[in-house]
Amino acid sequence: MTSRQILADGLARARTRTLRLVDFDDAELHRQYDPLMSPLVWDLAHIGQQEELWLLRGGNPDRPGMLPSAVEALYDAFEHSRASRIELPLLSPEKARSYCRTVRSAALDALDALPDDASDFAFGLVISHENQHDETMLQALNLRCGPPLLHEASPLPVGRPGVAGTSVLIPAGSFVLGVEAAGEPYSLDNERPAHIVDVPAFRIGRVPVTNGEWRGFIDDGGYTQQRWWSARGWEHRVAAGLTAPQFWGPDGRTRTRFGHVEDIPIDEPVQHITYFEAQAYAAWAGARLPTEVEWEKACAWDPATNSRRRYPWGAAEPSDSHANLGGTSLRPAPVGAYPAGASAYGVEQMLGDVWEWTSSPLRPWPGFVPMIYQRYTQPFFDGDYRILRGGAWAVAETILRPSFRNWDHPYRRQIFSGVRLAWDV
């Protein structure tokens, strides 16, 4: 496909996914499932508003748009907190859908005017933005109380025994951290520029920590022994009453997932844990969290060619044999399910399944330059955030790269977050 066709396909795939996640009645779309999340109807119109801003108005909010300025202001994510959006006079679902259709029609006309080989960053940004909001809507639907709304889930491959709890040596040496626009034209500002860093030898978990391993932490009193926790982590554990990952039942054997109560699969990566929990588990296990630099080296570097791989497994586009991505599975895959997706070092499931907490705060790479959406990353530098790497089952395969950096507060766990261990050598 030409670059223009790839962008058109990305827009279409994201929109199909969005509409599936809002295919409910008006009352449902106006509900707020948790103060952490927006009503789904807010996300829907916000997706259209951002698409119009970047593709039809050149990112200039002062240029007149399709919505009255007072209405458009309702969808400013910096102006209105998620908790407050339930009180806003939002567009109805019908008007939000109509607005998104009108914007998309004009955006496709703009795309048709581009050369076949155009790699237009603004279109890539809009595709990434919509897919990221689709993941946020899945988080909201997972917090919802009541009968399930999502029922169909794609089948997943079976795992392999014997990989949980094993590790891989990453030898000392330099590698190229980050990417350049020439190689990854749709990469975001915080992934750039590429630069060489030297990394001491370390070991990293072959696969993420599983539910079965986490149950051992619980059974050993991990949530009741302060010695495993940082001072701040323990303070949060006590204040929040944490005793297990979010959505686990009090019996430690069942969980609720999108309204479905089910047995907890022991071979799945644990998910819905805070940074503080991940840090405590690592201490209990005699390990630590990897830095994001260590994580990226284990994921992307090929020591045989002394170069980066496009994906952990090589240059081939992600497929069902490589990773669990795209959101249709509604869950992580068992560990060991994707040997074909291993990195050059033999580390598995580094893309998909669960976001993995690292020990790193959100900082710019040397030479950082803000992209056209200057508020994407820059306002969050030096805040109370920790980096997560690797994406989750809910992330679209078209927007994920080994260099992709996510971040959140260390006390959040509605995100599809898990952990992979590391050790000093």
Coordinates of C-alpha atoms in Angstrom, one line a residue:
M1 CA 0.0 0.0 0.0
T2 CA 1.0 3.6 -0.5
S3 CA 1.6 5.9 2.5
R4 CA -1.7 7.6 1.8
Q5 CA -3.5 4.2 1.7
I6 CA -1.9 3.2 5.0
L7 CA -3.1 6.4 6.6
A8 CA -6.6 5.9 5.2
D9 CA -6.6 2.3 6.5
G10 CA -5.5 3.5 9.9
L11 CA -8.2 6.1 10.1
A12 CA -10.8 3.5 9.1
R13 CA -9.7 0.9 11.6
A14 CA -9.6 3.3 14.5
R15 CA -13.1 4.6 13.7
T16 CA -14.5 1.1 13.4
R17 CA -13.1 0.3 16.8
T18 CA -14.4 3.6 18.3
L19 CA -18.0 3.0 17.0
R20 CA -18.0 -0.5 18.4
L21 CA -17.1 0.9 21.9
V22 CA -20.0 3.4 21.8
D23 CA -22.6 1.1 20.2
F24 CA -24.9 1.5 23.2
D25 CA -28.0 3.6 24.1
D26 CA -27.8 7.3 24.9
A27 CA -28.3 6.8 28.7
E28 CA -25.3 4.4 28.7
L29 CA -23.1 6.7 26.9
H30 CA -23.9 9.5 29.3
R31 CA -23.0 7.4 32.4
Q32 CA -19.8 8.0 34.3
Y33 CA -18.6 4.6 35.5
D34 CA -15.9 6.1 37.8
P35 CA -14.6 9.6 38.5
L36 CA -11.3 8.6 36.9
M37 CA -13.0 8.2 33.5
S38 CA -15.0 10.4 31.2
P39 CA -18.5 9.5 30.0
L40 CA -18.1 7.6 26.7
V41 CA -20.0 10.4 24.8
W42 CA -17.3 12.9 25.9
D43 CA -14.5 10.7 24.4
L44 CA -16.5 10.3 21.2
A45 CA -16.9 14.0 20.5
H46 CA -13.4 14.8 21.7
I47 CA -12.0 12.4 19.1
G48 CA -13.8 14.3 16.4
Q49 CA -12.8 17.7 17.8
Q50 CA -9.1 16.7 17.8
E51 CA -9.3 15.3 14.3
E52 CA -10.8 18.6 13.1
L53 CA -8.2 20.7 14.9
W54 CA -5.2 18.9 13.5
L55 CA -6.3 17.9 10.1
L56 CA -8.7 20.7 9.0
R57 CA -7.5 23.7 11.0
G58 CA -3.7 23.1 11.0
G59 CA -3.6 22.8 14.8
N60 CA -4.8 26.4 15.2
P61 CA -7.5 26.7 17.8
D62 CA -8.2 30.3 16.7
R63 CA -9.4 29.3 13.3
P64 CA -13.2 28.9 13.2
G65 CA -14.3 25.3 13.4
M66 CA -17.5 23.3 12.9
L67 CA -18.6 23.7 16.6
P68 CA -19.4 26.9 18.4
S69 CA -16.4 27.9 20.5
A70 CA -18.2 27.4 23.7
V71 CA -19.1 23.9 22.7
E72 CA -15.6 23.1 21.5
A73 CA -14.2 24.3 24.8
L74 CA -16.1 21.4 26.6
Y75 CA -13.7 19.0 25.0
D76 CA -10.5 20.6 26.2
A77 CA -8.9 17.8 28.3
F78 CA -6.7 20.3 30.1
E79 CA -9.6 22.6 31.0
H80 CA -12.0 20.0 32.3
S81 CA -11.0 17.2 34.6
R82 CA -12.4 13.7 33.9
A83 CA -14.4 13.8 37.1
S84 CA -16.1 17.1 36.1
R85 CA -17.1 16.1 32.6
I86 CA -20.3 14.4 33.7
E87 CA -21.6 17.9 34.6
L88 CA -20.9 19.5 31.2
P89 CA -23.6 20.2 28.6
L90 CA -22.1 17.7 26.2
L91 CA -23.3 17.0 22.7
S92 CA -25.8 14.2 22.5
P93 CA -24.6 10.9 21.1
E94 CA -26.5 11.5 17.9
K95 CA -24.9 14.9 17.4
A96 CA -21.5 13.6 18.4
R97 CA -21.7 10.8 15.9
S98 CA -22.9 13.2 13.2
Y99 CA -20.0 15.6 14.0
C100 CA -17.4 12.8 13.8
R101 CA -18.8 11.7 10.4
T102 CA -18.7 15.3 9.0
V103 CA -15.1 15.8 10.2
R104 CA -14.0 12.4 8.8
S105 CA -15.5 13.2 5.4
A106 CA -13.6 16.4 5.2
A107 CA -10.4 14.8 6.6
L108 CA -10.5 12.1 3.9
D109 CA -10.9 14.8 1.2
A110 CA -7.7 16.4 2.7
L111 CA -6.0 13.1 2.6
D112 CA -7.0 12.5 -1.0
A113 CA -5.3 15.8 -1.9
L114 CA -1.9 14.5 -0.6
P115 CA 0.7 12.6 -2.8
D116 CA 0.6 8.8 -2.7
D117 CA 3.9 8.7 -0.9
A118 CA 3.1 11.4 1.7
S119 CA 3.9 10.4 5.3
D120 CA 1.8 13.2 6.9
F121 CA 2.6 13.4 10.6
A122 CA -0.7 15.1 11.5
F123 CA -2.7 12.1 10.2
G124 CA -0.5 9.7 12.1
L125 CA -1.0 11.8 15.2
V126 CA -4.8 11.7 14.8
I127 CA -4.8 7.9 14.3
S128 CA -2.7 7.5 17.4
H129 CA -4.9 9.8 19.4
E130 CA -8.1 8.0 18.5
N131 CA -6.6 4.6 19.3
Q132 CA -5.4 5.8 22.6
H133 CA -8.9 7.0 23.5
D134 CA -10.3 3.7 22.5
E135 CA -8.0 2.1 25.1
T136 CA -9.2 4.7 27.6
M137 CA -12.8 3.7 26.8
L138 CA -12.0 0.1 27.4
Q139 CA -10.6 1.1 30.8
A140 CA -13.9 2.8 31.5
L141 CA -16.0 -0.2 30.4
N142 CA -13.9 -2.4 32.6
L143 CA -14.8 -0.2 35.6
R144 CA -18.5 -0.3 34.8
C145 CA -20.9 -2.1 37.2
G146 CA -23.8 -4.0 35.8
P147 CA -24.5 -6.7 33.3
P148 CA -21.7 -7.1 30.7
L149 CA -21.8 -5.0 27.5
L150 CA -18.8 -6.6 25.8
H151 CA -19.2 -10.3 25.1
E152 CA -17.3 -11.4 22.0
A153 CA -13.6 -11.9 22.5
S154 CA -11.0 -13.2 20.1
P155 CA -9.4 -16.5 20.9
L156 CA -5.8 -16.5 22.2
P157 CA -3.0 -19.1 21.7
V158 CA -2.0 -21.3 24.6
G159 CA 1.0 -20.6 26.7
R160 CA 4.2 -22.7 27.3
P161 CA 5.0 -24.2 30.6
G162 CA 8.4 -23.5 32.2
V163 CA 8.8 -19.8 31.1
A164 CA 7.3 -18.1 34.1
G165 CA 9.9 -16.9 36.6
T166 CA 12.8 -17.4 34.1
S167 CA 15.2 -14.6 33.0
V168 CA 17.5 -13.6 30.2
L169 CA 21.0 -12.0 30.4
I170 CA 21.4 -8.7 28.6
P171 CA 25.2 -8.2 28.3
A172 CA 26.8 -4.8 28.9
G173 CA 27.3 -2.4 26.0
S174 CA 25.9 0.5 24.2
F175 CA 22.8 0.7 22.0
V176 CA 20.7 3.2 20.1
L177 CA 17.9 4.5 22.4
G178 CA 14.9 6.2 20.7
V179 CA 14.1 6.8 17.1
E180 CA 14.4 9.4 14.3
A181 CA 11.5 10.8 12.3
A182 CA 13.2 9.5 9.1
G183 CA 12.8 5.9 10.3
E184 CA 9.6 6.2 12.3
P185 CA 7.7 9.2 10.7
Y186 CA 4.7 8.7 13.1
S187 CA 6.7 8.4 16.3
L188 CA 5.9 11.0 19.0
D189 CA 8.1 13.7 20.4
N190 CA 9.1 11.9 23.6
E191 CA 10.5 9.0 21.5
R192 CA 13.0 11.3 19.8
P193 CA 15.8 11.8 19.0
A194 CA 17.8 8.6 18.7
H195 CA 21.0 8.6 20.7
I196 CA 23.6 6.2 22.0
V197 CA 23.6 5.1 25.6
D198 CA 25.8 2.6 27.5
V199 CA 24.0 0.1 29.6
P200 CA 25.6 -2.2 32.3
A201 CA 24.8 -5.9 32.1
F202 CA 21.5 -6.9 33.7
R203 CA 19.0 -9.7 33.7
I204 CA 15.4 -9.3 32.7
G205 CA 12.3 -11.5 33.0
R206 CA 11.7 -13.6 29.9
V207 CA 8.0 -13.0 30.4
P208 CA 5.9 -10.7 32.6
V209 CA 5.0 -11.8 36.2
T210 CA 1.9 -14.0 36.2
N211 CA -1.2 -14.2 38.3
G212 CA 0.1 -17.4 39.8
E213 CA 3.3 -15.8 40.9
W214 CA 1.5 -12.8 42.3
R215 CA -0.8 -15.1 44.3
G216 CA 2.4 -16.4 46.0
F217 CA 3.2 -12.8 47.0
I218 CA -0.3 -12.5 48.5
D219 CA -0.2 -15.8 50.3
D220 CA 3.2 -14.9 51.8
G221 CA 1.7 -11.8 53.4
G222 CA 3.1 -9.4 50.8
Y223 CA 0.4 -6.9 51.3
T224 CA 0.7 -6.9 55.1
Q225 CA 4.5 -6.7 55.5
Q226 CA 5.8 -3.1 55.3
R227 CA 9.4 -4.2 54.7
W228 CA 8.7 -4.9 51.0
W229 CA 7.2 -1.4 50.3
S230 CA 8.6 2.0 49.8
A231 CA 7.5 4.5 52.4
R232 CA 5.2 6.2 50.0
G233 CA 4.0 2.9 48.6
W234 CA 3.1 1.6 52.0
E235 CA 1.3 4.8 52.9
H236 CA -0.8 4.5 49.7
R237 CA -1.4 0.7 50.3
V238 CA -2.9 1.5 53.7
A239 CA -4.9 4.5 52.7
A240 CA -6.4 2.7 49.6
G241 CA -6.8 -0.6 51.4
L242 CA -5.0 -2.6 48.8
T243 CA -4.9 -6.3 49.3
A244 CA -4.7 -7.7 45.8
P245 CA -4.7 -6.4 42.2
Q246 CA -7.8 -4.5 41.2
F247 CA -10.8 -6.6 40.2
W248 CA -9.6 -9.6 42.1
G249 CA -12.3 -11.1 44.4
P250 CA -11.7 -11.4 48.2
D251 CA -11.2 -15.2 47.7
G252 CA -8.1 -14.5 45.6
R253 CA -9.4 -17.1 43.1
T254 CA -11.8 -15.1 41.0
R255 CA -11.9 -11.7 39.2
T256 CA -14.4 -9.5 37.4
R257 CA -13.5 -8.6 33.9
F258 CA -15.9 -6.3 31.9
G259 CA -18.7 -7.5 34.1
H260 CA -17.8 -11.2 33.8
V261 CA -16.8 -13.1 36.9
E262 CA -14.3 -15.8 36.2
D263 CA -11.5 -17.9 37.7
I264 CA -8.2 -16.1 37.7
P265 CA -5.9 -17.8 35.1
I266 CA -2.6 -18.5 36.9
D267 CA -0.5 -18.3 33.7
E268 CA -1.7 -14.9 32.5
P269 CA 0.4 -11.8 33.2
V270 CA -1.0 -10.1 36.3
Q271 CA -2.7 -6.8 35.4
H272 CA -4.3 -3.8 37.2
I273 CA -1.5 -3.2 39.6
T274 CA 0.0 0.2 40.7
Y275 CA 3.7 1.1 40.4
F276 CA 3.9 0.8 44.2
E277 CA 2.6 -2.8 44.1
A278 CA 5.0 -3.7 41.3
Q279 CA 7.9 -2.2 43.3
A280 CA 6.9 -4.2 46.4
Y281 CA 6.5 -7.4 44.5
A282 CA 10.0 -7.0 43.0
A283 CA 11.5 -6.4 46.4
W284 CA 9.8 -9.5 47.7
A285 CA 11.0 -11.5 44.7
G286 CA 14.6 -10.4 45.3
A287 CA 14.5 -8.3 42.1
R288 CA 13.8 -4.8 41.0
L289 CA 11.9 -3.0 38.2
P290 CA 13.9 -2.4 35.0
T291 CA 14.7 1.1 33.9
E292 CA 13.0 2.1 30.7
V293 CA 16.4 2.2 29.0
E294 CA 17.1 -1.4 30.0
W295 CA 13.6 -2.4 28.8
E296 CA 14.1 -0.8 25.4
K297 CA 17.5 -2.4 24.9
A298 CA 16.1 -5.9 25.7
C299 CA 13.2 -5.2 23.4
A300 CA 14.7 -3.6 20.3
W301 CA 18.5 -4.1 20.1
D302 CA 20.0 -6.8 18.0
P303 CA 23.6 -7.5 19.1
A304 CA 24.3 -9.6 16.0
T305 CA 23.8 -6.7 13.6
N306 CA 24.6 -4.0 16.1
S307 CA 21.4 -2.2 15.2
R308 CA 17.8 -1.7 16.2
R309 CA 15.0 -3.9 15.1
R310 CA 11.7 -2.3 14.0
Y311 CA 9.9 -4.7 16.3
P312 CA 11.3 -7.2 18.9
W313 CA 11.0 -10.0 16.3
G314 CA 12.3 -8.1 13.3
A315 CA 10.9 -6.0 10.5
A316 CA 7.6 -7.9 9.9
E317 CA 4.4 -6.1 10.8
P318 CA 2.7 -7.3 13.9
S319 CA 0.5 -10.4 13.5
D320 CA -1.4 -12.8 15.7
S321 CA 1.7 -15.0 15.8
H322 CA 3.8 -12.2 17.3
A323 CA 1.7 -10.4 19.9
N324 CA -1.7 -9.9 21.6
L325 CA -2.7 -6.4 20.4
G326 CA -5.8 -4.7 19.0
G327 CA -8.2 -4.9 21.9
T328 CA -10.3 -7.8 20.6
S329 CA -9.1 -10.4 23.1
L330 CA -10.2 -8.3 26.2
R331 CA -7.4 -10.0 28.2
P332 CA -3.7 -10.8 28.3
A333 CA -2.5 -14.0 26.7
P334 CA -0.8 -16.7 28.7
V335 CA 2.9 -16.4 29.1
G336 CA 4.9 -18.3 26.5
A337 CA 2.1 -17.8 23.9
Y338 CA 4.3 -15.9 21.4
P339 CA 7.7 -17.5 21.0
A340 CA 7.8 -16.0 17.4
G341 CA 7.6 -12.6 19.0
A342 CA 10.8 -12.9 21.0
S343 CA 13.4 -10.2 20.9
A344 CA 17.0 -10.8 19.7
Y345 CA 17.9 -11.7 23.3
G346 CA 15.0 -14.1 23.7
V347 CA 12.8 -11.9 25.8
E348 CA 9.1 -12.6 25.0
Q349 CA 5.8 -10.7 25.1
M350 CA 7.4 -7.3 25.2
L351 CA 4.7 -5.8 23.0
G352 CA 1.1 -6.4 24.0
D353 CA -0.6 -8.2 26.9
V354 CA 0.2 -5.7 29.7
W355 CA 1.8 -2.3 30.1
E356 CA 4.9 -2.9 32.2
W357 CA 5.9 -0.5 35.0
T358 CA 9.5 0.6 34.9
S359 CA 11.5 2.5 37.6
S360 CA 12.0 5.5 35.4
P361 CA 10.3 8.9 35.8
L362 CA 9.1 10.7 32.7
R363 CA 12.0 12.8 31.3
P364 CA 12.8 14.1 27.8
W365 CA 15.6 12.5 25.8
P366 CA 18.6 14.8 25.2
G367 CA 17.7 17.1 22.3
F368 CA 13.9 16.8 22.8
V369 CA 11.9 19.0 20.5
P370 CA 8.1 19.3 21.0
M371 CA 6.0 18.2 18.0
I372 CA 3.0 20.1 16.6
Y373 CA 0.9 19.0 19.6
Q374 CA 3.2 20.7 22.1
R375 CA 1.0 19.7 25.1
Y376 CA 1.3 16.0 24.4
T377 CA 4.3 15.4 26.6
Q378 CA 6.0 18.6 27.7
P379 CA 3.5 19.6 30.4
F380 CA 4.1 16.3 32.2
F381 CA 7.9 16.3 32.4
D382 CA 9.1 16.4 36.1
G383 CA 5.6 15.5 37.4
D384 CA 4.7 12.6 39.6
Y385 CA 4.7 10.0 36.8
R386 CA 6.4 6.6 36.1
I387 CA 7.0 5.2 32.7
L388 CA 5.2 2.1 31.4
R389 CA 6.5 0.2 28.4
G390 CA 5.3 -2.4 25.9
G391 CA 1.7 -1.6 25.4
A392 CA -1.2 -3.9 26.4
W393 CA -3.7 -6.2 24.7
A394 CA -5.9 -3.0 24.3
V395 CA -3.3 -1.1 22.2
A396 CA -3.7 -0.9 18.4
E397 CA -0.9 -2.7 16.6
T398 CA -0.6 0.2 14.1
I399 CA 0.6 2.7 16.7
L400 CA 2.9 0.7 18.9
R401 CA 6.7 0.6 18.7
P402 CA 9.5 -0.5 21.1
S403 CA 10.2 3.2 21.6
F404 CA 6.7 4.1 22.6
R405 CA 6.6 5.6 26.1
N406 CA 3.5 5.7 28.3
W407 CA 3.3 7.2 31.7
D408 CA 0.9 7.5 34.6
H409 CA 0.7 8.3 38.3
P410 CA 2.3 5.6 40.5
Y411 CA -1.0 5.0 42.2
R412 CA -3.1 4.3 39.1
R413 CA -4.2 0.8 38.3
Q414 CA -7.3 1.0 36.2
I415 CA -4.9 0.9 33.3
F416 CA -3.9 -2.5 31.9
S417 CA -0.7 -2.5 33.9
G418 CA 1.6 -5.4 34.9
V419 CA 5.3 -5.9 35.6
R420 CA 8.4 -7.6 34.4
L421 CA 11.4 -8.0 36.8
A422 CA 15.0 -7.1 36.4
W423 CA 18.2 -8.0 38.3
D424 CA 21.6 -6.5 38.6
V425 CA 24.6 -8.6 37.4

